Amino acid sequence: PVPTNTAFVSADNGGTYDPISKSITWNLGTQVPGSSGKVSYVATVAKPIANGTVIINVVTIDSNETDPLATSAITTATSAPKLSMTKSVNVSTFVNPGAVITYTVTVTNAADGTDAARNLVLTDTLPSGFTFAIDGTSTKSFALGNLSPGQFATVTYVVNVSNAQAAGTYENLAKAKADNATELTATAPVEVRVPVVLSSVSPELTITKTVDQKTAKPGDVLTFKVTVKNVGDGDAHNVIVTDTLPKDLSFVHGIGRTQTWKIGTLQSGRSRVINVDVRVESDAKAQDYVNVAVLSADDLPSKEARATVTIKIPRVLGLATTGAGRLDLLIAALGACLVGLGLVGLRLGREQPQRR
């Protein structure tokens, strides 16, 4: 007889298999004294089969002249499930506190496993601040029963994230345990980000710059006026104005070409005016000079304001000084000539009656 938990494959030496009785028969004919021999057959062990299953194969030989004689062979099956587990969460980037997320866990017994996973239980322990939506607990177990080779079981559950959850990455641990297999674990991380609450008010700064003279000459003192205003609806903090002079200009009060005014906090609707006295140096050249003031504050972009002054170099004509150019000098010289001719004519006119 083919043993329980096995299936007939083939037999040698003329053995025939009867699928009804599930047995194999060899008709060996007449055997003379001293003769011997052996027969064999192949069978496959059932799958799945419980680990430790005892397989007993009993064989009987009989003849006309003898009583039946039986013997047996015993073997023990060694088998085990081949389990794997995956875990995922429906979050591709991050979530905020108060979010609702879904976890999916799949446990698989591979097709080449030789035994079912028996009494399989899935247990999931959520991180602090995470709770199961169904009952508000943080740990839950799911009985998956037996899982044969080639089968899988999937569990999906919804989880709530606390409204007060702190920012960070949270690992969610799942464990799967069967009576006849070692424990499996799987995690699915979720990043929680706490959104920045933007203030309903915000500052907005403006800066303007003017000069009391559009033109000047070496040695003149100019007054630049810098006006800073907060036209927004929030206070501006750490407000700073930095004024940098071009070459040939210098501060009347101060050293170097850069001065800084730390205004501090400028409240909404308030303004600050800064007057800066600047001297045109004696060796300044005739050209346009641009004075730049830069405004900065916490959490606001920098801004700048400019004021331009034109420096002209005076020229000497006779004993008087004037800022005239070449054309002016030519006209003045022509005028002087005409005046001279007029004086000569007047003198001649006075002398003519005397000659008569």
mmCIF file of N, CA, C and O in Angstrom, residues 220-301:
data_model
loop_
_atom_site.group_PDB
_atom_site.id
_atom_site.type_symbol
_atom_site.label_atom_id
_atom_site.label_comp_id
_atom_site.label_asym_id
_atom_site.label_seq_id
_atom_site.Cartn_x
_atom_site.Cartn_y
_atom_site.Cartn_z
ATOM 1 N N ASP A 220 32.093 122.448 -0.697
ATOM 2 C CA ASP A 220 30.714 122.627 -0.250
ATOM 3 C C ASP A 220 30.307 121.514 0.716
ATOM 4 O O ASP A 220 30.839 120.402 0.682
ATOM 5 N N VAL A 221 29.345 121.820 1.569
ATOM 6 C CA VAL A 221 28.751 120.830 2.480
ATOM 7 C C VAL A 221 27.323 120.561 2.018
ATOM 8 O O VAL A 221 26.522 121.503 1.869
ATOM 9 N N LEU A 222 27.035 119.293 1.784
ATOM 10 C CA LEU A 222 25.711 118.867 1.331
ATOM 11 C C LEU A 222 24.989 118.168 2.470
ATOM 12 O O LEU A 222 25.616 117.564 3.341
ATOM 13 N N THR A 223 23.669 118.215 2.439
ATOM 14 C CA THR A 223 22.871 117.479 3.427
ATOM 15 C C THR A 223 21.988 116.468 2.694
ATOM 16 O O THR A 223 21.110 116.867 1.906
ATOM 17 N N PHE A 224 22.254 115.190 2.932
ATOM 18 C CA PHE A 224 21.426 114.121 2.393
ATOM 19 C C PHE A 224 20.368 113.759 3.437
ATOM 20 O O PHE A 224 20.666 113.673 4.636
ATOM 21 N N LYS A 225 19.149 113.533 2.972
ATOM 22 C CA LYS A 225 18.034 113.198 3.861
ATOM 23 C C LYS A 225 17.538 111.792 3.517
ATOM 24 O O LYS A 225 17.105 111.541 2.387
ATOM 25 N N VAL A 226 17.611 110.906 4.495
ATOM 26 C CA VAL A 226 17.149 109.521 4.318
ATOM 27 C C VAL A 226 15.885 109.328 5.149
ATOM 28 O O VAL A 226 15.885 109.601 6.362
ATOM 29 N N THR A 227 14.806 108.882 4.516
ATOM 30 C CA THR A 227 13.531 108.670 5.208
ATOM 31 C C THR A 227 13.140 107.194 5.112
ATOM 32 O O THR A 227 13.055 106.639 4.011
ATOM 33 N N VAL A 228 12.920 106.565 6.266
ATOM 34 C CA VAL A 228 12.498 105.158 6.343
ATOM 35 C C VAL A 228 11.097 105.121 6.930
ATOM 36 O O VAL A 228 10.832 105.741 7.974
ATOM 37 N N LYS A 229 10.169 104.414 6.257
ATOM 38 C CA LYS A 229 8.795 104.298 6.733
ATOM 39 C C LYS A 229 8.383 102.827 6.802
ATOM 40 O O LYS A 229 8.797 102.017 5.969
ATOM 41 N N ASN A 230 7.565 102.514 7.798
ATOM 42 C CA ASN A 230 6.947 101.192 7.897
ATOM 43 C C ASN A 230 5.498 101.341 7.480
ATOM 44 O O ASN A 230 4.652 101.813 8.251
ATOM 45 N N VAL A 231 5.194 100.979 6.237
ATOM 46 C CA VAL A 231 3.843 101.131 5.694
ATOM 47 C C VAL A 231 3.034 99.848 5.834
ATOM 48 O O VAL A 231 1.895 99.764 5.356
ATOM 49 N N GLY A 232 3.622 98.808 6.486
ATOM 50 C CA GLY A 232 2.905 97.556 6.700
ATOM 51 C C GLY A 232 2.063 97.607 7.954
ATOM 52 O O GLY A 232 1.961 98.638 8.628
ATOM 53 N N ASP A 233 1.442 96.452 8.304
ATOM 54 C CA ASP A 233 0.582 96.400 9.483
ATOM 55 C C ASP A 233 1.212 95.619 10.631
ATOM 56 O O ASP A 233 0.533 95.222 11.574
ATOM 57 N N GLY A 234 2.533 95.386 10.545
ATOM 58 C CA GLY A 234 3.252 94.720 11.620
ATOM 59 C C GLY A 234 4.543 95.444 11.917
ATOM 60 O O GLY A 234 5.046 96.228 11.102
ATOM 61 N N ASP A 235 5.091 95.216 13.109
ATOM 62 C CA ASP A 235 6.344 95.870 13.494
ATOM 63 C C ASP A 235 7.520 95.261 12.747
ATOM 64 O O ASP A 235 7.581 94.041 12.550
ATOM 65 N N ALA A 236 8.459 96.111 12.330
ATOM 66 C CA ALA A 236 9.697 95.658 11.688
ATOM 67 C C ALA A 236 10.802 95.675 12.748
ATOM 68 O O ALA A 236 10.948 96.652 13.481
ATOM 69 N N HIS A 237 11.566 94.597 12.803
ATOM 70 C CA HIS A 237 12.576 94.453 13.847
ATOM 71 C C HIS A 237 13.992 94.503 13.264
ATOM 72 O O HIS A 237 14.218 94.095 12.125
ATOM 73 N N ASN A 238 14.899 95.008 14.102
ATOM 74 C CA ASN A 238 16.320 95.096 13.738
ATOM 75 C C ASN A 238 16.508 95.874 12.437
ATOM 76 O O ASN A 238 17.203 95.451 11.515
ATOM 77 N N VAL A 239 15.873 97.049 12.385
ATOM 78 C CA VAL A 239 15.958 97.898 11.194
ATOM 79 C C VAL A 239 17.313 98.615 11.203
ATOM 80 O O VAL A 239 17.691 99.234 12.205
ATOM 81 N N ILE A 240 18.025 98.541 10.088
ATOM 82 C CA ILE A 240 19.364 99.122 9.975
ATOM 83 C C ILE A 240 19.466 99.866 8.650
ATOM 84 O O ILE A 240 19.045 99.369 7.602
ATOM 85 N N VAL A 241 20.058 101.089 8.702
ATOM 86 C CA VAL A 241 20.351 101.858 7.496
ATOM 87 C C VAL A 241 21.863 102.007 7.389
ATOM 88 O O VAL A 241 22.527 102.419 8.351
ATOM 89 N N THR A 242 22.395 101.686 6.228
ATOM 90 C CA THR A 242 23.829 101.809 5.977
ATOM 91 C C THR A 242 24.038 102.733 4.792
ATOM 92 O O THR A 242 23.470 102.517 3.715
ATOM 93 N N ASP A 243 24.837 103.792 5.002
ATOM 94 C CA ASP A 243 25.092 104.788 3.949
ATOM 95 C C ASP A 243 26.564 104.699 3.552
ATOM 96 O O ASP A 243 27.449 104.801 4.406
ATOM 97 N N THR A 244 26.806 104.512 2.274
ATOM 98 C CA THR A 244 28.170 104.417 1.753
ATOM 99 C C THR A 244 28.398 105.533 0.744
ATOM 100 O O THR A 244 27.668 105.635 -0.258
ATOM 101 N N LEU A 245 29.402 106.395 1.005
ATOM 102 C CA LEU A 245 29.692 107.532 0.126
ATOM 103 C C LEU A 245 30.621 107.115 -1.011
ATOM 104 O O LEU A 245 31.478 106.241 -0.827
ATOM 105 N N PRO A 246 30.483 107.768 -2.167
ATOM 106 C CA PRO A 246 31.446 107.530 -3.240
ATOM 107 C C PRO A 246 32.753 108.263 -2.935
ATOM 108 O O PRO A 246 32.835 109.120 -2.039
ATOM 109 N N LYS A 247 33.779 107.949 -3.688
ATOM 110 C CA LYS A 247 35.075 108.633 -3.553
ATOM 111 C C LYS A 247 34.900 110.135 -3.796
ATOM 112 O O LYS A 247 34.061 110.553 -4.580
ATOM 113 N N ASP A 248 35.674 110.939 -3.093
ATOM 114 C CA ASP A 248 35.684 112.404 -3.176
ATOM 115 C C ASP A 248 34.609 113.040 -2.307
ATOM 116 O O ASP A 248 34.492 114.266 -2.273
ATOM 117 N N LEU A 249 33.771 112.222 -1.612
ATOM 118 C CA LEU A 249 32.822 112.747 -0.639
ATOM 119 C C LEU A 249 33.165 112.152 0.718
ATOM 120 O O LEU A 249 33.576 110.992 0.809
ATOM 121 N N SER A 250 32.990 112.937 1.791
ATOM 122 C CA SER A 250 33.298 112.447 3.129
ATOM 123 C C SER A 250 32.281 112.981 4.115
ATOM 124 O O SER A 250 31.668 114.043 3.907
ATOM 125 N N PHE A 251 32.053 112.208 5.207
ATOM 126 C CA PHE A 251 31.112 112.641 6.243
ATOM 127 C C PHE A 251 31.702 113.806 7.036
ATOM 128 O O PHE A 251 32.881 113.801 7.402
ATOM 129 N N VAL A 252 30.879 114.785 7.310
ATOM 130 C CA VAL A 252 31.326 115.903 8.149
ATOM 131 C C VAL A 252 31.560 115.407 9.570
ATOM 132 O O VAL A 252 32.525 115.789 10.234
ATOM 133 N N HIS A 253 30.672 114.542 10.033
ATOM 134 C CA HIS A 253 30.792 113.965 11.371
ATOM 135 C C HIS A 253 30.970 112.457 11.217
ATOM 136 O O HIS A 253 30.008 111.745 10.931
ATOM 137 N N GLY A 254 32.151 111.993 11.378
ATOM 138 C CA GLY A 254 32.391 110.561 11.246
ATOM 139 C C GLY A 254 33.676 110.273 10.511
ATOM 140 O O GLY A 254 34.283 111.174 9.900
ATOM 141 N N ILE A 255 34.084 109.013 10.567
ATOM 142 C CA ILE A 255 35.316 108.571 9.924
ATOM 143 C C ILE A 255 34.971 107.530 8.871
ATOM 144 O O ILE A 255 34.102 106.683 9.069
ATOM 145 N N GLY A 256 35.700 107.552 7.765
ATOM 146 C CA GLY A 256 35.471 106.573 6.716
ATOM 147 C C GLY A 256 34.364 106.990 5.776
ATOM 148 O O GLY A 256 33.797 108.092 5.878
ATOM 149 N N ARG A 257 34.026 106.120 4.872
ATOM 150 C CA ARG A 257 33.014 106.424 3.867
ATOM 151 C C ARG A 257 31.708 105.664 4.104
ATOM 152 O O ARG A 257 30.819 105.682 3.254
ATOM 153 N N THR A 258 31.614 104.948 5.232
ATOM 154 C CA THR A 258 30.385 104.198 5.532
ATOM 155 C C THR A 258 29.942 104.492 6.953
ATOM 156 O O THR A 258 30.757 104.464 7.886
ATOM 157 N N GLN A 259 28.662 104.784 7.112
ATOM 158 C CA GLN A 259 28.071 104.954 8.432
ATOM 159 C C GLN A 259 26.811 104.103 8.528
ATOM 160 O O GLN A 259 26.102 103.899 7.529
ATOM 161 N N THR A 260 26.546 103.617 9.749
ATOM 162 C CA THR A 260 25.404 102.737 9.979
ATOM 163 C C THR A 260 24.554 103.291 11.116
ATOM 164 O O THR A 260 25.080 103.726 12.148
ATOM 165 N N TRP A 261 23.217 103.279 10.908
ATOM 166 C CA TRP A 261 22.268 103.702 11.928
ATOM 167 C C TRP A 261 21.384 102.493 12.278
ATOM 168 O O TRP A 261 20.689 101.948 11.427
ATOM 169 N N LYS A 262 21.433 102.089 13.531
ATOM 170 C CA LYS A 262 20.615 100.972 14.001
ATOM 171 C C LYS A 262 19.323 101.532 14.583
ATOM 172 O O LYS A 262 19.292 102.020 15.720
ATOM 173 N N ILE A 263 18.273 101.464 13.809
ATOM 174 C CA ILE A 263 16.987 102.023 14.219
ATOM 175 C C ILE A 263 16.289 101.112 15.225
ATOM 176 O O ILE A 263 15.542 101.552 16.081
ATOM 177 N N GLY A 264 16.523 99.809 15.115
ATOM 178 C CA GLY A 264 15.858 98.851 16.013
ATOM 179 C C GLY A 264 14.481 98.483 15.505
ATOM 180 O O GLY A 264 14.291 98.179 14.336
ATOM 181 N N THR A 265 13.483 98.543 16.375
ATOM 182 C CA THR A 265 12.106 98.198 15.995
ATOM 183 C C THR A 265 11.381 99.446 15.488
ATOM 184 O O THR A 265 11.350 100.481 16.171
ATOM 185 N N LEU A 266 10.825 99.326 14.298
ATOM 186 C CA LEU A 266 10.042 100.420 13.712
ATOM 187 C C LEU A 266 8.599 99.948 13.628
ATOM 188 O O LEU A 266 8.264 99.036 12.858
ATOM 189 N N GLN A 267 7.743 100.541 14.438
ATOM 190 C CA GLN A 267 6.354 100.106 14.517
ATOM 191 C C GLN A 267 5.579 100.471 13.258
ATOM 192 O O GLN A 267 5.972 101.360 12.492
ATOM 193 N N SER A 268 4.483 99.772 13.073
ATOM 194 C CA SER A 268 3.624 100.012 11.911
ATOM 195 C C SER A 268 3.166 101.468 11.886
ATOM 196 O O SER A 268 2.745 102.035 12.899
ATOM 197 N N GLY A 269 3.291 102.107 10.713
ATOM 198 C CA GLY A 269 2.864 103.484 10.542
ATOM 199 C C GLY A 269 3.885 104.519 10.964
ATOM 200 O O GLY A 269 3.676 105.714 10.754
ATOM 201 N N ARG A 270 5.000 104.090 11.573
ATOM 202 C CA ARG A 270 6.022 105.035 12.020
ATOM 203 C C ARG A 270 7.089 105.230 10.941
ATOM 204 O O ARG A 270 7.243 104.413 10.028
ATOM 205 N N SER A 271 7.845 106.362 11.091
ATOM 206 C CA SER A 271 8.924 106.645 10.150
ATOM 207 C C SER A 271 10.120 107.185 10.920
ATOM 208 O O SER A 271 10.002 107.613 12.076
ATOM 209 N N ARG A 272 11.246 107.188 10.261
ATOM 210 C CA ARG A 272 12.486 107.708 10.851
ATOM 211 C C ARG A 272 13.240 108.482 9.770
ATOM 212 O O ARG A 272 13.399 107.988 8.634
ATOM 213 N N VAL A 273 13.665 109.725 10.116
ATOM 214 C CA VAL A 273 14.398 110.565 9.177
ATOM 215 C C VAL A 273 15.835 110.704 9.665
ATOM 216 O O VAL A 273 16.082 110.998 10.844
ATOM 217 N N ILE A 274 16.779 110.517 8.761
ATOM 218 C CA ILE A 274 18.195 110.641 9.078
ATOM 219 C C ILE A 274 18.785 111.697 8.160
ATOM 220 O O ILE A 274 18.705 111.577 6.926
ATOM 221 N N ASN A 275 19.366 112.748 8.746
ATOM 222 C CA ASN A 275 20.048 113.792 7.977
ATOM 223 C C ASN A 275 21.550 113.563 8.059
ATOM 224 O O ASN A 275 22.111 113.420 9.161
ATOM 225 N N VAL A 276 22.192 113.563 6.910
ATOM 226 C CA VAL A 276 23.616 113.261 6.833
ATOM 227 C C VAL A 276 24.332 114.427 6.159
ATOM 228 O O VAL A 276 24.052 114.758 5.004
ATOM 229 N N ASP A 277 25.255 115.050 6.891
ATOM 230 C CA ASP A 277 26.057 116.136 6.322
ATOM 231 C C ASP A 277 27.310 115.559 5.675
ATOM 232 O O ASP A 277 28.065 114.801 6.302
ATOM 233 N N VAL A 278 27.533 115.961 4.410
ATOM 234 C CA VAL A 278 28.638 115.410 3.620
ATOM 235 C C VAL A 278 29.409 116.564 2.986
ATOM 236 O O VAL A 278 28.800 117.502 2.448
ATOM 237 N N ARG A 279 30.724 116.479 3.035
ATOM 238 C CA ARG A 279 31.580 117.515 2.440
ATOM 239 C C ARG A 279 32.141 117.014 1.110
ATOM 240 O O ARG A 279 32.562 115.854 1.000
ATOM 241 N N VAL A 280 32.154 117.932 0.136
ATOM 242 C CA VAL A 280 32.809 117.637 -1.134
ATOM 243 C C VAL A 280 34.301 117.933 -0.953
ATOM 244 O O VAL A 280 34.675 119.064 -0.601
ATOM 245 N N GLU A 281 35.129 116.964 -1.172
ATOM 246 C CA GLU A 281 36.557 117.139 -0.930
ATOM 247 C C GLU A 281 37.174 118.075 -1.973
ATOM 248 O O GLU A 281 36.651 118.230 -3.093
ATOM 249 N N SER A 282 38.286 118.710 -1.590
ATOM 250 C CA SER A 282 38.900 119.757 -2.419
ATOM 251 C C SER A 282 39.388 119.247 -3.764
ATOM 252 O O SER A 282 39.457 119.994 -4.738
ATOM 253 N N ASP A 283 39.733 117.962 -3.845
ATOM 254 C CA ASP A 283 40.243 117.425 -5.104
ATOM 255 C C ASP A 283 39.163 116.673 -5.882
ATOM 256 O O ASP A 283 39.465 115.840 -6.746
ATOM 257 N N ALA A 284 37.901 116.916 -5.567
ATOM 258 C CA ALA A 284 36.803 116.240 -6.274
ATOM 259 C C ALA A 284 36.816 116.613 -7.747
ATOM 260 O O ALA A 284 37.142 117.743 -8.120
ATOM 261 N N LYS A 285 36.433 115.713 -8.588
ATOM 262 C CA LYS A 285 36.406 115.929 -10.030
ATOM 263 C C LYS A 285 35.017 116.356 -10.466
ATOM 264 O O LYS A 285 34.025 116.090 -9.790
ATOM 265 N N ALA A 286 34.974 117.016 -11.601
ATOM 266 C CA ALA A 286 33.693 117.450 -12.147
ATOM 267 C C ALA A 286 32.973 116.244 -12.756
ATOM 268 O O ALA A 286 33.342 115.764 -13.825
ATOM 269 N N GLN A 287 31.933 115.752 -12.061
ATOM 270 C CA GLN A 287 31.171 114.594 -12.537
ATOM 271 C C GLN A 287 29.974 114.390 -11.605
ATOM 272 O O GLN A 287 29.802 115.110 -10.622
ATOM 273 N N ASP A 288 29.148 113.380 -11.930
ATOM 274 C CA ASP A 288 28.015 113.024 -11.069
ATOM 275 C C ASP A 288 28.468 112.028 -10.011
ATOM 276 O O ASP A 288 29.188 111.061 -10.314
ATOM 277 N N TYR A 289 28.030 112.229 -8.784
ATOM 278 C CA TYR A 289 28.341 111.324 -7.677
ATOM 279 C C TYR A 289 27.028 110.758 -7.131
ATOM 280 O O TYR A 289 26.087 111.508 -6.859
ATOM 281 N N VAL A 290 26.995 109.438 -6.957
ATOM 282 C CA VAL A 290 25.789 108.761 -6.479
ATOM 283 C C VAL A 290 26.031 108.272 -5.053
ATOM 284 O O VAL A 290 26.979 107.524 -4.793
ATOM 285 N N ASN A 291 25.174 108.701 -4.139
ATOM 286 C CA ASN A 291 25.245 108.278 -2.738
ATOM 287 C C ASN A 291 24.145 107.243 -2.501
ATOM 288 O O ASN A 291 22.969 107.502 -2.778
ATOM 289 N N VAL A 292 24.523 106.061 -1.994
ATOM 290 C CA VAL A 292 23.592 104.940 -1.854
ATOM 291 C C VAL A 292 23.374 104.637 -0.373
ATOM 292 O O VAL A 292 24.333 104.520 0.393
ATOM 293 N N ALA A 293 22.104 104.504 0.030
ATOM 294 C CA ALA A 293 21.734 104.061 1.382
ATOM 295 C C ALA A 293 21.001 102.727 1.255
ATOM 296 O O ALA A 293 20.127 102.566 0.396
ATOM 297 N N VAL A 294 21.378 101.765 2.112
ATOM 298 C CA VAL A 294 20.780 100.421 2.074
ATOM 299 C C VAL A 294 20.000 100.192 3.363
ATOM 300 O O VAL A 294 20.497 100.469 4.464
ATOM 301 N N LEU A 295 18.771 99.668 3.218
ATOM 302 C CA LEU A 295 17.881 99.400 4.346
ATOM 303 C C LEU A 295 17.731 97.896 4.522
ATOM 304 O O LEU A 295 17.474 97.171 3.552
ATOM 305 N N SER A 296 17.864 97.397 5.763
ATOM 306 C CA SER A 296 17.667 95.975 6.046
ATOM 307 C C SER A 296 16.888 95.815 7.344
ATOM 308 O O SER A 296 16.871 96.710 8.189
ATOM 309 N N ALA A 297 16.214 94.647 7.492
ATOM 310 C CA ALA A 297 15.456 94.322 8.703
ATOM 311 C C ALA A 297 15.258 92.820 8.751
ATOM 312 O O ALA A 297 15.397 92.123 7.737
ATOM 313 N N ASP A 298 14.939 92.297 9.925
ATOM 314 C CA ASP A 298 14.721 90.857 10.078
ATOM 315 C C ASP A 298 13.562 90.397 9.188
ATOM 316 O O ASP A 298 12.486 91.012 9.175
ATOM 317 N N ASP A 299 13.809 89.275 8.476
ATOM 318 C CA ASP A 299 12.779 88.604 7.673
ATOM 319 C C ASP A 299 12.202 89.475 6.557
ATOM 320 O O ASP A 299 11.098 89.216 6.068
ATOM 321 N N LEU A 300 12.930 90.530 6.157
ATOM 322 C CA LEU A 300 12.483 91.369 5.046
ATOM 323 C C LEU A 300 13.618 91.522 4.042
ATOM 324 O O LEU A 300 14.796 91.523 4.428
ATOM 325 N N PRO A 301 13.302 91.654 2.762
ATOM 326 C CA PRO A 301 14.353 91.856 1.767
ATOM 327 C C PRO A 301 14.986 93.229 1.903
ATOM 328 O O PRO A 301 14.337 94.196 2.302
#
